[in-house]
Amino acid sequence: MRLGILVNEGPYTHQASDSAYQFVKAAIAKGHAIHRVFFYHDGVNNSTKHTEPPQDDRHLVNRWSKLAGEHGIDLVVCVAAALRRGIKDEMLAPGFRISGLGQLVETGIEGDRLVVFGD
Amino acid sequence: MLHIVNKSPYERNALESCLRLALPGAALLLIEDGVYAATRGNVAEPRLREAMQRMDIYALRPDLEARGMAGRVIQGVKLVDYDGFVDLVCERPNCQSWL
Amino acid sequence: MSEFENDAGGESAGRIKKFMFVNRKAPYGTIYALEGLEVVLIAAAFDQDVSLAFVDDGVYQLAKGQQTKALEIKNFSPAYRALEGYDVEKLYAERESLEARGLAAEDLIVPVEVLSSTELAELMAVQDVVISS
């Protein structure tokens, strides 16, 4: 199946990004395709390369980047939500790109399911 | 429909609203803080037991384990890992997260 | 650059799915209602079969008489009245949620179809995409 994912919360404060990541990893292992992961609301904060968690904590941003690099997953950050929160192109970690909400709707149309993770 | 609830029944009304708006035959998956609703003696236990008569109820094992709740699960709640979560999403025609 | 610059063409052109936006949160206290509305407009621009359900505190989004001047936050409630212009005409409110909050259809800024929990549950069950916020 082709699965679309929506992440509505930033890293660390909420478990949403962790849950979405574990779900995506399991889906890929089972042979499903991830059509896109869309980051909305505070979820856009998952995309910044300036994120530096303590050494003994998981690095949520790098995990997403790595997954995108290894499996060609499209990580899209909503432009309007990003601008509202001070996230710009030059701050993005590898694998992320900024685009419009149309990309979320398109994932709803093109994907077989849209799974939402949030607060 | 797969309904996904991620909030403790003590904190939000997500589970209550989900159960009110879930049709018989639907599935419910409890994840994150939602798994507290799957434990014995919690405030939502009577509602969950009643819902079990008409729908399948699942809880995400890794979230139960993380919270020290894996040994306290209400009988009849089925435990799944992330790959079981993926299967539930794919088996059901649609899904809804009660955020 | 704006999200409105996406043209609804490309791969998805001509495909219509049922999108339901389930609004369960009150306005202003969090941003979900406002940003949720932005997705509704885009889905409508993609000519999708869009419906909005107002459940729980989501019914407060439609309360008449919102005055946000002192908060210095934009009052976005008039946007619900503009939905009709985007051909978004399927607005549903759950009767149980309204009654539990002492509200009735006439207290809302736009006409909505008031549905029982069962009626709304049946509508939700047939959606392709359900986005709750």
CSV table of C-alpha atoms in Angstrom, one decimal, chain C:
chain,number,residue,atom,x,y,z
C,1,MET,CA,5.6,31.9,-1.6
C,2,SER,CA,2.2,30.9,-0.3
C,3,GLU,CA,0.3,27.6,0.0
C,4,PHE,CA,-2.3,29.1,-2.3
C,5,GLU,CA,0.2,29.0,-5.2
C,6,ASN,CA,-0.2,25.2,-5.5
C,7,ASP,CA,-2.2,24.5,-8.6
C,8,ALA,CA,-4.5,21.6,-8.2
C,9,GLY,CA,-3.2,20.0,-11.3
C,10,GLY,CA,-0.7,17.2,-11.9
C,11,GLU,CA,-1.1,13.6,-10.9
C,12,SER,CA,-4.1,14.2,-8.7
C,13,ALA,CA,-6.2,16.0,-11.3
C,14,GLY,CA,-9.6,14.5,-11.7
C,15,ARG,CA,-9.5,12.2,-8.7
C,16,ILE,CA,-12.1,13.0,-6.1
C,17,LYS,CA,-11.9,11.6,-2.6
C,18,LYS,CA,-14.1,12.2,0.5
C,19,PHE,CA,-12.2,14.4,2.9
C,20,MET,CA,-13.7,15.0,6.3
C,21,PHE,CA,-12.2,17.5,8.7
C,22,VAL,CA,-13.2,16.8,12.3
C,23,ASN,CA,-12.9,19.9,14.4
C,24,ARG,CA,-12.8,19.0,18.1
C,25,LYS,CA,-10.9,22.0,19.5
C,26,ALA,CA,-11.9,25.4,20.5
C,27,PRO,CA,-10.5,28.5,18.8
C,28,TYR,CA,-7.7,30.8,20.1
C,29,GLY,CA,-6.5,28.6,23.0
C,30,THR,CA,-4.6,26.6,20.4
C,31,ILE,CA,-3.9,27.2,16.7
C,32,TYR,CA,-5.5,23.9,15.5
C,33,ALA,CA,-8.8,25.5,14.5
C,34,LEU,CA,-7.2,28.2,12.4
C,35,GLU,CA,-4.5,26.1,10.7
C,36,GLY,CA,-7.1,23.3,10.2
C,37,LEU,CA,-9.3,25.7,8.3
C,38,GLU,CA,-6.4,26.5,5.9
C,39,VAL,CA,-6.3,22.8,4.9
C,40,VAL,CA,-10.0,22.8,4.3
C,41,LEU,CA,-9.6,25.6,1.8
C,42,ILE,CA,-6.8,23.8,-0.1
C,43,ALA,CA,-8.8,20.6,-0.2
C,44,ALA,CA,-11.6,22.5,-1.7
C,45,ALA,CA,-9.2,24.1,-4.3
C,46,PHE,CA,-8.3,20.6,-5.3
C,47,ASP,CA,-12.1,20.0,-6.0
C,48,GLN,CA,-12.3,17.3,-3.4
C,49,ASP,CA,-15.5,16.1,-1.7
C,50,VAL,CA,-15.0,18.1,1.5
C,51,SER,CA,-17.1,18.1,4.7
C,52,LEU,CA,-16.5,19.6,8.1
C,53,ALA,CA,-17.7,18.0,11.3
C,54,PHE,CA,-17.9,20.0,14.5
C,55,VAL,CA,-17.7,17.8,17.6
C,56,ASP,CA,-16.8,18.5,21.3
C,57,ASP,CA,-15.2,21.9,21.8
C,58,GLY,CA,-15.0,22.2,18.0
C,59,VAL,CA,-18.5,23.6,18.1
C,60,TYR,CA,-17.2,26.7,19.9
C,61,GLN,CA,-15.3,27.6,16.6
C,62,LEU,CA,-18.7,28.5,15.2
C,63,ALA,CA,-20.0,30.6,18.2
C,64,LYS,CA,-21.6,33.9,17.2
C,65,GLY,CA,-20.2,37.1,18.6
C,66,GLN,CA,-16.4,36.4,18.7
C,67,GLN,CA,-14.5,39.6,19.6
C,68,THR,CA,-10.7,39.1,19.6
C,69,LYS,CA,-9.6,42.8,19.6
C,70,ALA,CA,-8.2,42.8,23.1
C,71,LEU,CA,-6.3,39.6,22.4
C,72,GLU,CA,-4.7,41.1,19.3
C,73,ILE,CA,-5.4,37.7,17.6
C,74,LYS,CA,-7.2,37.7,14.3
C,75,ASN,CA,-10.9,36.8,14.6
C,76,PHE,CA,-11.1,34.1,11.9
C,77,SER,CA,-14.7,33.2,12.5
C,78,PRO,CA,-15.9,35.1,9.4
C,79,ALA,CA,-13.8,32.6,7.3
C,80,TYR,CA,-16.5,30.0,8.0
C,81,ARG,CA,-19.0,32.2,6.3
C,82,ALA,CA,-16.7,32.3,3.2
C,83,LEU,CA,-16.6,28.5,2.9
C,84,GLU,CA,-19.7,28.6,0.7
C,85,GLY,CA,-17.7,30.5,-1.9
C,86,TYR,CA,-15.2,27.6,-2.1
C,87,ASP,CA,-18.2,25.2,-2.6
C,88,VAL,CA,-17.7,23.8,0.9
C,89,GLU,CA,-21.3,23.4,1.9
C,90,LYS,CA,-21.3,20.2,4.0
C,91,LEU,CA,-21.0,21.5,7.6
C,92,TYR,CA,-22.2,19.2,10.3
C,93,ALA,CA,-22.4,19.7,14.1
C,94,GLU,CA,-23.0,16.9,16.5
C,95,ARG,CA,-26.2,17.5,18.5
C,96,GLU,CA,-24.8,15.9,21.7
C,97,SER,CA,-21.8,18.2,21.6
C,98,LEU,CA,-24.0,21.3,21.1
C,99,GLU,CA,-26.4,20.3,23.8
C,100,ALA,CA,-23.6,19.5,26.3
C,101,ARG,CA,-22.4,23.1,25.9
C,102,GLY,CA,-25.8,24.8,26.1
C,103,LEU,CA,-25.6,25.7,22.4
C,104,ALA,CA,-28.1,25.4,19.5
C,105,ALA,CA,-27.9,25.8,15.8
C,106,GLU,CA,-29.1,29.4,16.1
C,107,ASP,CA,-26.1,30.3,18.2
C,108,LEU,CA,-23.7,29.5,15.3
C,109,ILE,CA,-22.4,32.0,12.7
C,110,VAL,CA,-23.1,29.6,9.8
C,111,PRO,CA,-26.0,27.2,9.0
C,112,VAL,CA,-25.0,23.7,9.9
C,113,GLU,CA,-26.8,20.4,9.7
C,114,VAL,CA,-27.2,19.1,13.2
C,115,LEU,CA,-26.7,15.4,13.3
C,116,SER,CA,-27.0,12.8,16.1
C,117,SER,CA,-23.9,10.9,17.1
C,118,THR,CA,-25.1,7.9,15.1
C,119,GLU,CA,-25.8,9.9,11.9
C,120,LEU,CA,-22.4,11.5,12.2
C,121,ALA,CA,-20.7,8.2,12.9
C,122,GLU,CA,-22.2,6.8,9.7
C,123,LEU,CA,-20.9,9.8,7.7
C,124,MET,CA,-17.4,9.4,9.1
C,125,ALA,CA,-17.3,5.7,8.4
C,126,VAL,CA,-17.6,6.3,4.6
C,127,GLN,CA,-14.8,8.9,4.3
C,128,ASP,CA,-11.5,8.3,2.5
C,129,VAL,CA,-9.5,10.7,4.5
C,130,VAL,CA,-10.3,11.9,8.0
C,131,ILE,CA,-8.2,14.8,9.4
C,132,SER,CA,-9.0,15.5,13.0
C,133,SER,CA,-7.6,18.6,14.8
